[in-house]
Structures are given as C-alpha cells and as structure tokens.
Tab-separated table of C-alpha atoms in Angstrom:
chain	number	residue	atom	x	y	z
A	24	MET	CA	21.398	-38.648	13.819
A	25	GLY	CA	22.336	-36.125	16.459
A	26	ARG	CA	24.221	-34.012	13.903
A	27	THR	CA	21.210	-33.973	11.626
A	28	ARG	CA	18.937	-32.811	14.428
A	29	ARG	CA	21.350	-30.058	15.491
A	30	ALA	CA	21.790	-28.934	11.898
A	31	MET	CA	18.054	-28.605	11.304
A	32	ARG	CA	17.292	-26.802	14.536
A	33	PRO	CA	18.553	-23.322	13.519
A	34	LYS	CA	16.516	-23.523	10.327
A	35	ARG	CA	13.384	-24.419	12.234
A	36	ARG	CA	13.953	-21.852	14.926
A	37	GLY	CA	14.073	-19.154	12.273
A	38	TRP	CA	10.294	-19.230	12.023
A	39	MET	CA	10.019	-18.288	15.704
A	40	ARG	CA	11.053	-14.759	14.765
A	41	LEU	CA	8.282	-14.620	12.163
A	42	THR	CA	5.658	-12.224	13.534
A	43	SER	CA	2.360	-11.156	12.069
A	44	TRP	CA	1.291	-7.530	12.254
A	45	VAL	CA	-2.382	-8.336	11.814
A	46	GLY	CA	-3.172	-7.039	15.297
A	47	LEU	CA	-1.512	-3.696	14.569
A	48	ARG	CA	-3.261	-3.419	11.205
A	49	GLN	CA	-6.591	-4.153	12.838
A	50	LEU	CA	-5.868	-1.524	15.498
A	51	VAL	CA	-5.155	1.046	12.786
A	52	GLU	CA	-8.364	0.039	11.012
A	53	ASN	CA	-10.347	0.399	14.238
A	54	LEU	CA	-8.809	3.807	14.914
A	55	ARG	CA	-9.639	5.042	11.430
A	56	GLY	CA	-13.210	3.852	11.840
A	57	SER	CA	-13.711	5.167	15.372
A	58	TYR	CA	-15.708	8.318	16.014
A	59	TRP	CA	-13.009	10.031	18.081
A	60	PHE	CA	-9.801	9.416	16.122
A	61	ILE	CA	-10.193	11.940	13.283
A	62	PRO	CA	-11.505	14.710	15.614
A	63	SER	CA	-8.533	14.054	17.905
A	64	VAL	CA	-6.080	14.330	15.016
A	65	MET	CA	-7.746	17.547	13.855
A	66	ALA	CA	-7.614	18.949	17.393
A	67	PHE	CA	-3.904	18.186	17.641
A	68	GLY	CA	-3.356	19.777	14.244
A	69	ALA	CA	-5.245	22.885	15.381
A	70	VAL	CA	-2.968	23.275	18.405
A	71	CYS	CA	0.097	22.958	16.166
A	72	LEU	CA	-1.395	25.479	13.726
A	73	ALA	CA	-2.010	27.928	16.566
A	74	ILE	CA	1.577	27.647	17.789
A	75	ALA	CA	2.906	28.103	14.252
A	76	SER	CA	0.656	31.123	13.622
A	77	ILE	CA	1.771	32.793	16.836
A	78	ALA	CA	5.421	32.143	15.988
A	79	LEU	CA	4.895	33.671	12.538
A	80	ASP	CA	3.219	36.731	14.060
A	81	ARG	CA	6.207	37.296	16.315
A	82	THR	CA	8.494	37.533	13.299
A	83	LEU	CA	6.441	40.363	11.727
A	84	PRO	CA	6.160	44.009	12.818
A	85	PRO	CA	3.034	44.845	14.852
A	86	ASP	CA	1.610	47.198	12.188
A	87	TRP	CA	2.287	45.032	9.148
A	88	LEU	CA	-1.416	45.061	8.209
A	89	GLY	CA	-1.329	48.838	7.861
A	90	ASP	CA	-4.772	50.333	7.363
A	91	LEU	CA	-6.552	47.024	6.696
A	92	ARG	CA	-8.509	47.228	9.953
A	93	LEU	CA	-11.574	45.602	8.423
A	94	ILE	CA	-9.893	42.230	8.418
A	95	GLY	CA	-7.764	42.551	11.508
A	96	PRO	CA	-8.410	43.468	15.156
A	97	ASN	CA	-7.676	46.990	16.376
A	98	GLY	CA	-5.822	45.893	19.492
A	99	PRO	CA	-5.602	43.332	22.269
A	100	GLU	CA	-9.214	43.832	23.350
A	101	GLY	CA	-10.480	43.452	19.805
A	102	ALA	CA	-8.440	40.297	19.244
A	103	ARG	CA	-9.588	38.874	22.555
A	104	ALA	CA	-13.232	39.595	21.700
A	105	VAL	CA	-12.935	37.917	18.304
A	106	LEU	CA	-11.235	34.833	19.687
A	107	THR	CA	-13.657	34.517	22.604
A	108	THR	CA	-16.669	34.800	20.312
A	109	VAL	CA	-15.353	32.229	17.860
A	110	ALA	CA	-14.357	29.793	20.607
A	111	GLY	CA	-17.708	30.027	22.385
A	112	SER	CA	-19.732	29.646	19.216
A	113	MET	CA	-17.672	26.703	17.951
A	114	ILE	CA	-17.959	24.664	21.132
A	115	GLY	CA	-21.664	25.453	21.306
A	116	VAL	CA	-22.273	24.259	17.765
A	117	ALA	CA	-20.141	21.183	18.493
A	118	GLY	CA	-22.555	20.275	21.276
A	119	VAL	CA	-25.504	20.720	18.924
A	120	THR	CA	-23.948	18.523	16.239
A	121	PHE	CA	-23.141	15.837	18.785
A	122	SER	CA	-26.752	15.855	19.993
A	123	ILE	CA	-28.027	15.592	16.416
A	124	THR	CA	-25.656	12.711	15.749
A	125	ILE	CA	-26.830	10.822	18.834
A	126	ALA	CA	-30.460	11.353	17.813
A	127	ALA	CA	-29.737	10.094	14.289
A	128	VAL	CA	-27.908	7.052	15.642
A	129	ALA	CA	-30.774	6.230	18.008
A	130	TYR	CA	-33.282	6.585	15.176
A	131	SER	CA	-31.326	4.346	12.817
A	132	ALA	CA	-30.822	1.698	15.496
A	133	SER	CA	-34.533	1.524	16.270
A	134	GLN	CA	-35.825	1.788	12.700
A	135	PHE	CA	-33.248	-0.118	10.652
A	136	ALA	CA	-30.947	-2.424	12.600
A	137	PRO	CA	-28.739	-2.115	15.706
A	138	ARG	CA	-25.700	-3.422	13.819
A	139	LEU	CA	-25.822	-0.394	11.528
A	140	LEU	CA	-24.420	1.731	14.367
A	141	THR	CA	-20.937	0.852	13.153
A	142	ASN	CA	-21.706	2.393	9.760
A	143	PHE	CA	-22.808	5.683	11.323
A	144	MET	CA	-19.836	5.787	13.687
A	145	ARG	CA	-17.507	5.344	10.693
A	146	ASP	CA	-19.204	8.113	8.715
A	147	ARG	CA	-16.467	10.523	7.628
A	148	GLY	CA	-18.866	13.456	7.372
A	149	ASN	CA	-19.857	13.206	11.035
A	150	GLN	CA	-16.255	12.796	12.141
A	151	LEU	CA	-14.981	15.757	10.110
A	152	THR	CA	-17.818	17.969	11.331
A	153	LEU	CA	-17.103	17.304	14.990
A	154	GLY	CA	-13.372	17.637	14.356
A	155	THR	CA	-13.797	21.035	12.674
A	156	PHE	CA	-15.639	22.568	15.614
A	157	VAL	CA	-13.395	21.069	18.290
A	158	ALA	CA	-10.282	22.094	16.354
A	159	ALA	CA	-11.504	25.682	15.957
A	160	PHE	CA	-12.313	25.852	19.672
A	161	LEU	CA	-8.879	24.634	20.766
A	162	TYR	CA	-7.157	26.871	18.229
A	163	CYS	CA	-8.856	29.946	19.656
A	164	LEU	CA	-7.981	28.959	23.229
A	165	VAL	CA	-4.283	28.626	22.403
A	166	VAL	CA	-4.172	31.918	20.494
A	167	LEU	CA	-6.197	33.676	23.194
A	168	ARG	CA	-3.512	32.757	25.703
A	169	ALA	CA	-0.913	34.667	23.643
A	170	VAL	CA	-2.883	37.914	23.251
A	171	ASN	CA	-1.463	40.894	25.181
A	172	GLU	CA	1.641	38.957	26.104
A	173	ALA	CA	4.662	41.171	26.807
A	174	TRP	CA	6.808	41.371	23.694
A	175	GLY	CA	9.755	43.705	23.614
A	176	PRO	CA	12.855	44.681	25.506
A	177	GLY	CA	10.919	45.733	28.595
A	178	SER	CA	8.297	44.117	30.750
A	179	GLY	CA	5.121	45.104	32.553
A	180	GLU	CA	3.522	48.425	31.523
A	181	ALA	CA	6.529	49.442	29.457
A	182	ALA	CA	6.249	46.357	27.259
A	183	GLU	CA	4.400	46.595	23.975
A	184	PRO	CA	1.267	44.386	23.896
A	185	PHE	CA	1.314	41.507	21.488
A	186	VAL	CA	-1.646	41.086	19.089
A	187	PRO	CA	-1.333	37.952	16.887
A	188	GLN	CA	-2.734	39.365	13.651
A	189	ILE	CA	-2.227	36.280	11.479
A	190	ALA	CA	-3.483	33.920	14.178
A	191	THR	CA	-6.633	36.006	14.631
A	192	LEU	CA	-7.284	36.069	10.895
A	193	VAL	CA	-6.921	32.283	10.827
A	194	ALA	CA	-9.478	32.091	13.647
A	195	LEU	CA	-11.906	34.118	11.521
A	196	ALA	CA	-11.242	31.761	8.612
A	197	LEU	CA	-11.968	28.800	10.880
A	198	ALA	CA	-15.243	30.434	11.911
A	199	VAL	CA	-16.253	30.781	8.261
A	200	ALA	CA	-15.222	27.168	7.645
A	201	GLY	CA	-17.297	26.117	10.643
A	202	CYS	CA	-20.379	27.787	9.161
A	203	VAL	CA	-19.836	26.000	5.852
A	204	VAL	CA	-19.330	22.667	7.595
A	205	PHE	CA	-22.448	23.168	9.706
A	206	ILE	CA	-24.543	23.820	6.584
A	207	TYR	CA	-23.094	20.655	5.054
A	208	TYR	CA	-23.832	18.720	8.237
A	209	ILE	CA	-27.488	19.783	8.299
A	210	HIS	CA	-27.747	18.497	4.723
A	211	HIS	CA	-25.713	15.358	5.394
A	212	ILE	CA	-27.605	14.001	8.404
A	213	PRO	CA	-31.004	13.548	6.680
A	214	GLN	CA	-29.222	11.950	3.747
A	215	SER	CA	-27.256	9.575	5.953
A	216	ILE	CA	-30.394	8.191	7.631
A	217	HIS	CA	-32.448	7.954	4.442
A	218	ILE	CA	-33.132	4.252	4.133
A	219	SER	CA	-32.542	4.113	0.380
A	220	ARG	CA	-29.090	5.672	0.762
A	221	VAL	CA	-28.280	3.402	3.703
A	222	ILE	CA	-29.152	0.340	1.625
A	223	ALA	CA	-27.227	1.700	-1.369
A	224	ARG	CA	-24.063	2.249	0.697
A	225	ILE	CA	-24.228	-1.252	2.151
A	226	GLY	CA	-24.881	-2.721	-1.293
A	227	GLU	CA	-21.878	-0.920	-2.771
A	228	THR	CA	-19.703	-2.123	0.097
A	229	LEU	CA	-20.928	-5.677	-0.466
A	230	ASN	CA	-20.153	-5.594	-4.188
A	231	ASP	CA	-16.709	-4.114	-3.544
A	232	ARG	CA	-15.898	-6.912	-1.098
A	233	LEU	CA	-17.199	-9.548	-3.499
A	234	ARG	CA	-14.972	-8.235	-6.305
A	235	GLU	CA	-11.968	-8.350	-3.990
A	236	PHE	CA	-12.781	-11.765	-2.551
A	237	PHE	CA	-13.956	-13.872	-5.496
A	238	PRO	CA	-11.589	-14.501	-8.429
A	239	GLU	CA	-12.680	-13.521	-11.907
A	240	ALA	CA	-12.026	-16.942	-13.455
A	241	LEU	CA	-13.583	-20.296	-12.629
A	242	LEU	CA	-10.757	-22.396	-11.173
A	243	GLU	CA	-10.849	-25.952	-9.921
A	244	PRO	CA	-9.607	-26.387	-6.339
A	245	THR	CA	-6.508	-28.429	-5.583
A	246	THR	CA	-7.272	-31.640	-3.736
A	247	ALA	CA	-5.973	-31.112	-0.218
A	248	PRO	CA	-4.685	-34.064	1.802
A	249	PRO	CA	-6.818	-35.063	4.793
A	250	ILE	CA	-5.998	-33.717	8.220
A	251	PRO	CA	-3.822	-36.275	10.020
A	252	VAL	CA	-4.884	-37.447	13.448
A	253	ASP	CA	-1.613	-36.221	14.955
A	254	ALA	CA	-1.957	-32.661	13.609
A	255	ILE	CA	-1.061	-29.914	16.065
A	256	GLU	CA	-4.223	-28.143	17.208
A	257	VAL	CA	-3.959	-24.425	17.912
A	258	ARG	CA	-6.709	-23.193	20.215
A	259	SER	CA	-7.934	-19.668	20.798
A	260	GLU	CA	-6.992	-17.976	24.057
A	261	VAL	CA	-9.693	-15.302	23.768
A	262	ALA	CA	-13.319	-15.241	22.666
A	263	GLY	CA	-14.648	-13.037	19.893
A	264	TYR	CA	-15.390	-12.651	16.220
A	265	ILE	CA	-12.564	-13.281	13.782
A	266	GLN	CA	-11.945	-9.884	12.204
A	267	ARG	CA	-8.775	-10.609	10.251
A	268	ILE	CA	-6.630	-13.580	9.266
A	269	ASP	CA	-3.121	-12.903	8.007
A	270	LEU	CA	-2.944	-15.585	5.309
A	271	ASP	CA	0.412	-14.330	4.042
A	272	HIS	CA	1.916	-14.882	7.482
A	273	LEU	CA	0.445	-18.380	7.746
A	274	THR	CA	1.643	-19.261	4.249
A	275	GLU	CA	5.196	-18.138	5.009
A	276	LEU	CA	5.129	-19.937	8.361
A	277	ALA	CA	3.953	-23.162	6.723
A	278	ARG	CA	6.658	-22.847	4.065
A	279	ARG	CA	9.427	-22.439	6.615
A	280	ILE	CA	8.408	-25.491	8.619
A	281	ASP	CA	7.268	-27.462	5.540
A	282	ALA	CA	3.725	-27.876	6.852
A	283	LEU	CA	0.096	-27.575	5.823
A	284	ILE	CA	-2.231	-25.418	7.922
A	285	HIS	CA	-5.975	-26.084	8.005
A	286	LEU	CA	-8.300	-23.268	9.124
A	287	PRO	CA	-11.715	-24.508	10.325
A	288	HIS	CA	-13.132	-20.995	10.732
A	289	ALA	CA	-13.454	-18.034	8.401
A	290	ALA	CA	-13.455	-14.301	9.087
A	291	GLY	CA	-16.719	-13.256	10.700
A	292	GLU	CA	-17.244	-16.430	12.708
A	293	PHE	CA	-17.324	-16.443	16.495
A	294	VAL	CA	-14.815	-18.548	18.382
A	295	ALA	CA	-14.914	-19.294	22.083
A	296	VAL	CA	-11.966	-19.760	24.402
A	297	GLY	CA	-10.371	-23.113	23.696
A	298	ARG	CA	-11.915	-23.469	20.252
A	299	VAL	CA	-9.583	-24.876	17.585
A	300	ILE	CA	-8.656	-22.116	15.134
A	301	ALA	CA	-5.965	-23.980	13.185
A	302	ARG	CA	-4.553	-27.463	12.678
A	303	VAL	CA	-0.926	-27.729	11.612
A	304	SER	CA	0.255	-30.838	9.791
A	305	ALA	CA	3.978	-30.915	10.513
A	306	ARG	CA	6.554	-33.319	11.875
A	307	GLY	CA	9.453	-32.863	14.225
A	308	LEU	CA	7.970	-29.910	16.122
A	309	GLU	CA	6.817	-31.736	19.241
A	310	GLU	CA	9.201	-29.729	21.440
A	311	GLU	CA	8.179	-26.383	19.955
A	312	VAL	CA	4.399	-26.666	19.996
A	313	GLU	CA	3.848	-23.599	22.183
A	314	ALA	CA	6.062	-21.381	20.047
A	315	LEU	CA	4.300	-22.634	16.928
A	316	ALA	CA	0.881	-22.018	18.477
A	317	ASP	CA	1.840	-18.463	19.436
A	318	SER	CA	3.044	-17.767	15.907
A	319	VAL	CA	-0.222	-19.076	14.447
A	320	ARG	CA	-2.361	-17.125	16.930
A	321	SER	CA	-0.561	-13.919	15.989
A	322	ALA	CA	-2.154	-14.210	12.532
A	323	PHE	CA	-5.668	-13.852	13.975
A	324	ALA	CA	-7.342	-10.630	15.095
A	325	LEU	CA	-10.424	-11.191	17.250
A	326	GLY	CA	-12.850	-8.557	18.483
A	327	ALA	CA	-16.313	-7.920	19.843
A	328	LEU	CA	-17.776	-6.872	16.479
A	329	ARG	CA	-17.917	-8.226	12.968
A	330	THR	CA	-16.281	-5.942	10.411
A	331	PRO	CA	-16.696	-5.853	6.621
A	332	ARG	CA	-12.973	-5.682	5.901
A	333	GLU	CA	-12.491	-9.453	5.460
A	334	ASP	CA	-15.944	-10.712	6.449
A	335	VAL	CA	-17.567	-10.684	3.014
A	336	LEU	CA	-20.881	-11.949	4.418
A	337	PHE	CA	-21.239	-9.104	6.919
A	338	PRO	CA	-22.672	-6.494	4.487
A	339	ALA	CA	-25.090	-9.146	3.219
A	340	THR	CA	-26.127	-9.808	6.811
A	341	GLU	CA	-26.825	-6.102	7.289
A	342	LEU	CA	-29.099	-6.075	4.236
A	343	LEU	CA	-30.838	-9.205	5.496
A	344	GLU	CA	-31.394	-7.607	8.884
A	345	ILE	CA	-32.962	-4.507	7.335
A	346	ALA	CA	-35.172	-6.640	5.089
A	347	THR	CA	-36.369	-8.965	7.828
A	348	ARG	CA	-37.179	-6.084	10.174
A	349	ALA	CA	-39.058	-4.338	7.377
A	350	LEU	CA	-41.166	-7.461	6.791
A	351	SER	CA	-41.976	-7.974	10.465
A	352	PRO	CA	-45.666	-7.478	11.422
A	353	GLY	CA	-44.804	-4.468	13.559
A	354	VAL	CA	-43.186	-2.572	10.668
A	355	ASN	CA	-44.814	-4.052	7.538
A	356	ASP	CA	-42.700	-2.122	5.013
A	357	PRO	CA	-42.285	-4.374	1.957
A	358	PHE	CA	-40.791	-1.598	-0.175
A	359	THR	CA	-37.728	-1.342	2.052
A	360	ALA	CA	-37.379	-5.109	1.789
A	361	ILE	CA	-37.663	-4.844	-2.002
A	362	SER	CA	-34.752	-2.375	-2.041
A	363	CYS	CA	-32.683	-4.877	-0.054
A	364	ILE	CA	-33.696	-7.675	-2.441
A	365	ASP	CA	-32.470	-5.577	-5.372
A	366	ARG	CA	-29.040	-5.186	-3.774
A	367	LEU	CA	-28.844	-8.840	-2.743
A	368	GLY	CA	-29.849	-9.885	-6.254
A	369	ALA	CA	-27.070	-7.730	-7.687
A	370	ALA	CA	-24.633	-9.382	-5.270
A	371	LEU	CA	-25.774	-12.873	-6.296
A	372	SER	CA	-25.281	-11.960	-9.955
A	373	GLU	CA	-21.800	-10.634	-9.171
A	374	VAL	CA	-20.849	-13.904	-7.479
A	375	ALA	CA	-22.419	-15.931	-10.316
A	376	ARG	CA	-20.168	-14.196	-12.848
A	377	ARG	CA	-17.035	-14.997	-10.859
A	378	GLY	CA	-15.163	-18.050	-9.688
A	379	ASP	CA	-15.335	-19.640	-6.265
A	380	GLU	CA	-13.013	-18.760	-3.420
A	381	HIS	CA	-11.629	-22.152	-2.426
A	382	GLY	CA	-9.710	-20.850	0.570
A	383	GLN	CA	-6.372	-22.281	-0.591
A	384	ARG	CA	-3.035	-20.483	-0.439
A	385	PHE	CA	0.180	-21.586	-2.143
A	386	ASP	CA	3.789	-20.575	-1.612
A	387	GLU	CA	6.065	-19.232	-4.342
A	388	GLU	CA	6.930	-22.754	-5.471
A	389	GLY	CA	3.284	-23.694	-5.967
A	390	THR	CA	3.013	-25.911	-2.885
A	391	LEU	CA	-0.288	-25.858	-1.034
A	392	ARG	CA	0.315	-24.361	2.416
A	393	VAL	CA	-3.010	-23.096	3.814
A	394	VAL	CA	-6.478	-24.593	3.459
A	395	GLY	CA	-9.255	-22.332	4.719
A	396	ARG	CA	-13.020	-22.369	4.642
A	397	PRO	CA	-14.203	-22.201	1.008
A	398	LEU	CA	-16.875	-19.702	0.013
A	399	THR	CA	-18.611	-20.782	-3.161
A	400	PHE	CA	-21.648	-19.547	-5.050
A	401	GLU	CA	-23.645	-22.367	-3.501
A	402	VAL	CA	-22.634	-21.371	0.035
A	403	PHE	CA	-23.238	-17.666	-0.559
A	404	THR	CA	-26.650	-18.340	-2.113
A	405	SER	CA	-27.652	-20.523	0.810
A	406	GLU	CA	-26.459	-17.969	3.380
A	407	VAL	CA	-28.523	-15.226	1.734
A	408	LEU	CA	-31.692	-16.907	0.499
A	409	ASP	CA	-32.204	-19.468	3.258
A	410	ARG	CA	-32.281	-16.689	5.841
A	411	LEU	CA	-34.377	-14.336	3.726
A	412	ARG	CA	-36.988	-16.754	2.408
A	413	PRO	CA	-38.945	-17.418	5.670
A	414	TYR	CA	-39.801	-13.713	5.904
A	415	VAL	CA	-40.321	-13.030	2.197
A	416	VAL	CA	-42.838	-15.811	1.571
A	417	ARG	CA	-45.368	-14.177	3.900
A	418	ASP	CA	-45.471	-10.957	1.877
A	419	ARG	CA	-46.914	-10.949	-1.629
A	420	ASN	CA	-44.889	-7.992	-2.965
A	421	ALA	CA	-41.563	-9.175	-1.596
A	422	ALA	CA	-42.059	-12.790	-2.712
A	423	LEU	CA	-42.881	-11.858	-6.304
A	424	HIS	CA	-40.008	-9.378	-6.441
A	425	LEU	CA	-37.541	-11.972	-5.153
A	426	ALA	CA	-38.709	-14.369	-7.865
A	427	SER	CA	-38.106	-11.666	-10.478
A	428	ALA	CA	-34.644	-10.944	-9.054
A	429	LEU	CA	-33.726	-14.632	-9.257
A	430	VAL	CA	-34.707	-14.664	-12.940
A	431	GLU	CA	-31.902	-12.157	-13.579
A	432	VAL	CA	-29.482	-14.118	-11.401
A	433	ALA	CA	-30.277	-17.296	-13.350
A	434	GLU	CA	-29.065	-15.669	-16.555
A	435	ASP	CA	-25.550	-15.341	-15.075
A	436	VAL	CA	-25.244	-18.876	-13.669
A	437	ARG	CA	-22.967	-21.155	-15.683
A	438	THR	CA	-21.866	-24.377	-13.965
A	439	PRO	CA	-24.165	-27.357	-13.282
A	440	SER	CA	-23.637	-27.262	-9.512
A	441	ARG	CA	-24.611	-23.607	-9.390
A	442	ARG	CA	-27.669	-24.249	-11.530
A	443	ALA	CA	-28.729	-27.012	-9.169
A	444	ALA	CA	-28.295	-24.763	-6.126
A	445	LEU	CA	-30.340	-21.934	-7.629
A	446	ARG	CA	-32.959	-24.384	-8.905
A	447	THR	CA	-33.421	-25.665	-5.355
A	448	GLN	CA	-33.866	-22.119	-4.071
A	449	LEU	CA	-36.442	-21.305	-6.754
A	450	LEU	CA	-38.520	-24.388	-6.033
A	451	SER	CA	-38.354	-23.751	-2.289
A	452	LEU	CA	-39.495	-20.155	-2.790
A	453	ARG	CA	-42.436	-21.216	-4.927
A	454	GLU	CA	-43.452	-24.009	-2.564
A	455	GLU	CA	-43.298	-21.906	0.612
A	456	ALA	CA	-44.886	-18.778	-0.902
A	457	SER	CA	-47.829	-20.459	-2.656
A	458	PRO	CA	-49.960	-20.998	0.498
A	459	HIS	CA	-49.799	-17.251	1.206
A	460	LEU	CA	-50.791	-16.159	-2.330
A	461	CYS	CA	-54.123	-15.906	-4.060
A	462	ARG	CA	-54.711	-17.796	-7.300
A	463	ALA	CA	-53.647	-14.924	-9.556
A	464	ASP	CA	-50.477	-14.229	-7.571
A	465	ALA	CA	-49.665	-17.941	-7.453
A	466	ASP	CA	-49.856	-17.959	-11.250
A	467	ARG	CA	-47.454	-15.006	-11.371
A	468	MET	CA	-45.070	-16.794	-9.016
A	469	ALA	CA	-45.208	-19.955	-11.132
A	470	SER	CA	-44.592	-17.971	-14.322
A	471	ARG	CA	-41.545	-16.182	-12.915
A	472	THR	CA	-40.171	-19.363	-11.414
A	473	ARG	CA	-40.592	-21.141	-14.742
A	474	ALA	CA	-38.770	-18.319	-16.533
A	475	ALA	CA	-35.861	-18.593	-14.104
A	476	LEU	CA	-35.693	-22.364	-14.481
A	477	GLU	CA	-35.648	-22.050	-18.256
A	478	ALA	CA	-32.825	-19.508	-18.002
A	479	LEU	CA	-30.815	-21.963	-15.925
A	480	GLY	CA	-30.184	-24.156	-18.895
A	481	PRO	CA	-30.600	-27.621	-20.195
A	482	ARG	CA	-32.888	-29.119	-17.571
A	483	PRO	CA	-36.015	-26.963	-17.197
A	484	LEU	CA	-38.627	-28.428	-14.915
A	485	ALA	CA	-42.304	-28.234	-15.798
A	486	LEU	CA	-44.378	-26.519	-13.145
A	487	SER	CA	-48.091	-26.646	-12.751
A	488	ALA	CA	-49.752	-23.372	-11.938
C-alpha cells in the first residue's frame, strides 16, 4: 500500500507545475484596450526614431543636401526654429484633442450609458491621434537637443556645428502627418458619438462573440454526474467580475488528476471574497488541497469591469442599457430603442440558427473534465427579453417593433424547447403591452403576435384581438 502511494505521488505532483497564463493574457488585453498604452508605445518609438535619425545624419557630410534649401534648414538656427515650432504646435494640438475626447466621453456617458466609456477608451482612432501628437513632440525635443552640437576634431568655437538634416526633414514629415491625423480626428469624433454608429459597433461585436461562442450544429449535452458531497470547493480570494476563464488549463488539470471540475459561475458574473468558483471531484488529494486550489484559481482572471472578450452577454447588456435609457420618461426617444431592438433581434436570430453552448469540455480521450454554466437559446432569450420588456411595453412604437422583430426570430427557431421559450415571450409581450395600447394598436400587436406564433410551427395558439 505504501509503495503504491509513493509511486503515484510524483505523477500527482506533476500537476502542481501546471500554471495558467490567463492573468498575463488579461493584462495584455487590458493594456491593448487602455487609452495610454498605444500612445506610450508610439512615444517610445519616436524617441528611438530620433536617435536613429541623428545617428544617420552623423554618417553623412554636412552639405549632402546641396542646393535643396527649400526642404532643409539653412543652419543651426533654422533647424532649431523648425523643431521648436513643430514641437510647440504638436503638444498644443495634443491638448486640444484630449479636451475634445474628454468632452465626447462625458457626452456619451450622460446621453447613452456610463458603461460605454470602455468602448470610447478602447477606440483606436483616439489612441492613435493622441499618440501621433505626443510622439512628434518628443521626437522634436530629442532632435532639438542635438542641434549645434560640436562635431569634428576640435571643440568650442573651432568645432563645426551639427545640423541634423534628415532628422529635421522627418520632423517636417511628422508635422504634415499631424495635420492629416487632426483632420481625421475632427471627422472621427462626431462619427464615434453618433448613436446609430455606437449601436452598430456594439451589435457587430455581439454577433462576432455569438459566432465564436455558440457552435454551428445542434448537439445534445453529455449527462454529467452529480457533484459529490465531498467535492473540493475552491473559493475566490478576491472580489470582482470574472473576465476570463482558462478552460484549457482546467481541462488539462482535471485530466492529470483524473477529476471532474464544476464551475458554478460564468464569465461576466460577480463573485465576492469566499464565493465558491469551482468544485473539484477528485480522490486522494486531501493533503494537497491548497496546491490544487491555487492551480484552479490561476485559471480565473477577475477585475473591476465586465469585458466583452469572454462575456458574451456584455454587448447585449450595453444595447439593453441604451434602449432602456432611451425609453425612460426623461429621454423619451423610441427610435434609439428601435435601433437597439433591431440589433438584439439580429442577435436572437443568430443564436436561433446555432446550437447551444452546454459549457462542457472534454480531454483528448473524450472524457468529460469540465462542466460550466450552459448558455442556451432559452437562457439568452430570457436574459434579453425579460429585461427589455418592462420598458418596451409602455411605448407604442417600441412594443410593435419588438413584436415585428420576434416574427423574424420565430422563422429561425427549430427545436420544441426553443419554440416554447419564444412563445412564452410573445404571449408575455402581448399581455403586458395591451393595456398601454389603443384598440387599433392592440389589433396590430395581436396580428404580429399571431404571425410569430404561426411561424413557430405545429402548435399555433389562437388569439383574440
């Protein structure tokens, strides 16, 4: 017995060296989406470009430009004047662009939704614009330091002044590029805060995530064994929203210890300190519980914000937030809500044409190793429509448009359980909207609901107008 235990221990301890890089990947994702990272990289690149340009100038004779004085400075004073002008103008325009960005962010937060700030901070156009001006400013400062530097066998007055011709020409090119970027920025900002474009970008992000998340084929889930009462519970040591879950790491970990891992929470959910984030069904690991818990925790990335990378419901939540604010009495903008309904309807149709995500992961041998939170058409429909319906039913335009959108969704629904879920939503919409509609609009609602129910298939329900 003792030999068997000693023989198995090295095999089991091998999983202790198994580390997930989900935290590092999330850090890289956060850096790429931050407002300062790309400008910082461009600023560093500008400093390197300045050093390289100066080094190249020092390898060329001082009069290599010849008579082309129109594109090059006449001497140290001319080069210094050009560089000073470009540097001052670039940093001044950078301040203007930053002020415009802050104003646009404040406007979008007050008019659309506070959670849309992340979208504007991740906007590549804003980041590249700020980076261009800051990079040009730093480039000119570095080159300006090299102008009139002693370069020759002597020193002091006998030394020949150094005028970096190539570096100065690059500074002029950066000034021209800054003008082009500023024109683009003035065009880009109004476009970025146009509500129709904001909704379109979120809708495209939502559809992209749905295509990545939901399988194309309808597959039946594997029956998972129940969670044993003696399963090892792994609890969170920090509070925050689950931003990423490294399922590959958990699958490999479960394979090495011959276990089954249950995940009670999905990406996008909030977990408090001490909340169970995983239950591991394994035997013989009583003495290594802490090491196992640390390995499981390393597969989770928690943060203060929800992100759309793995949280497929987050873009839908953004559309819901815009729609509900638009339908509030203080705003009363049903047409913005209708645009959101169009995108949500397209998302529902996309999910209806695909299979369910059962949240199950298998190893290479086909053994079930990870059981997560399933996300089915029924769950997605409930998450979207149950939160949208209380606001839509009070507005005639939005209610009728949602009924029309569900008619198109009904044409893509195939399975009986999905038909039943959408049928329940249609009847709830009609029932809750009818008291707020006049007789003619109630007839329109009944007609559209009836059309959707007929499109659902073999069990149409008769509705009285």
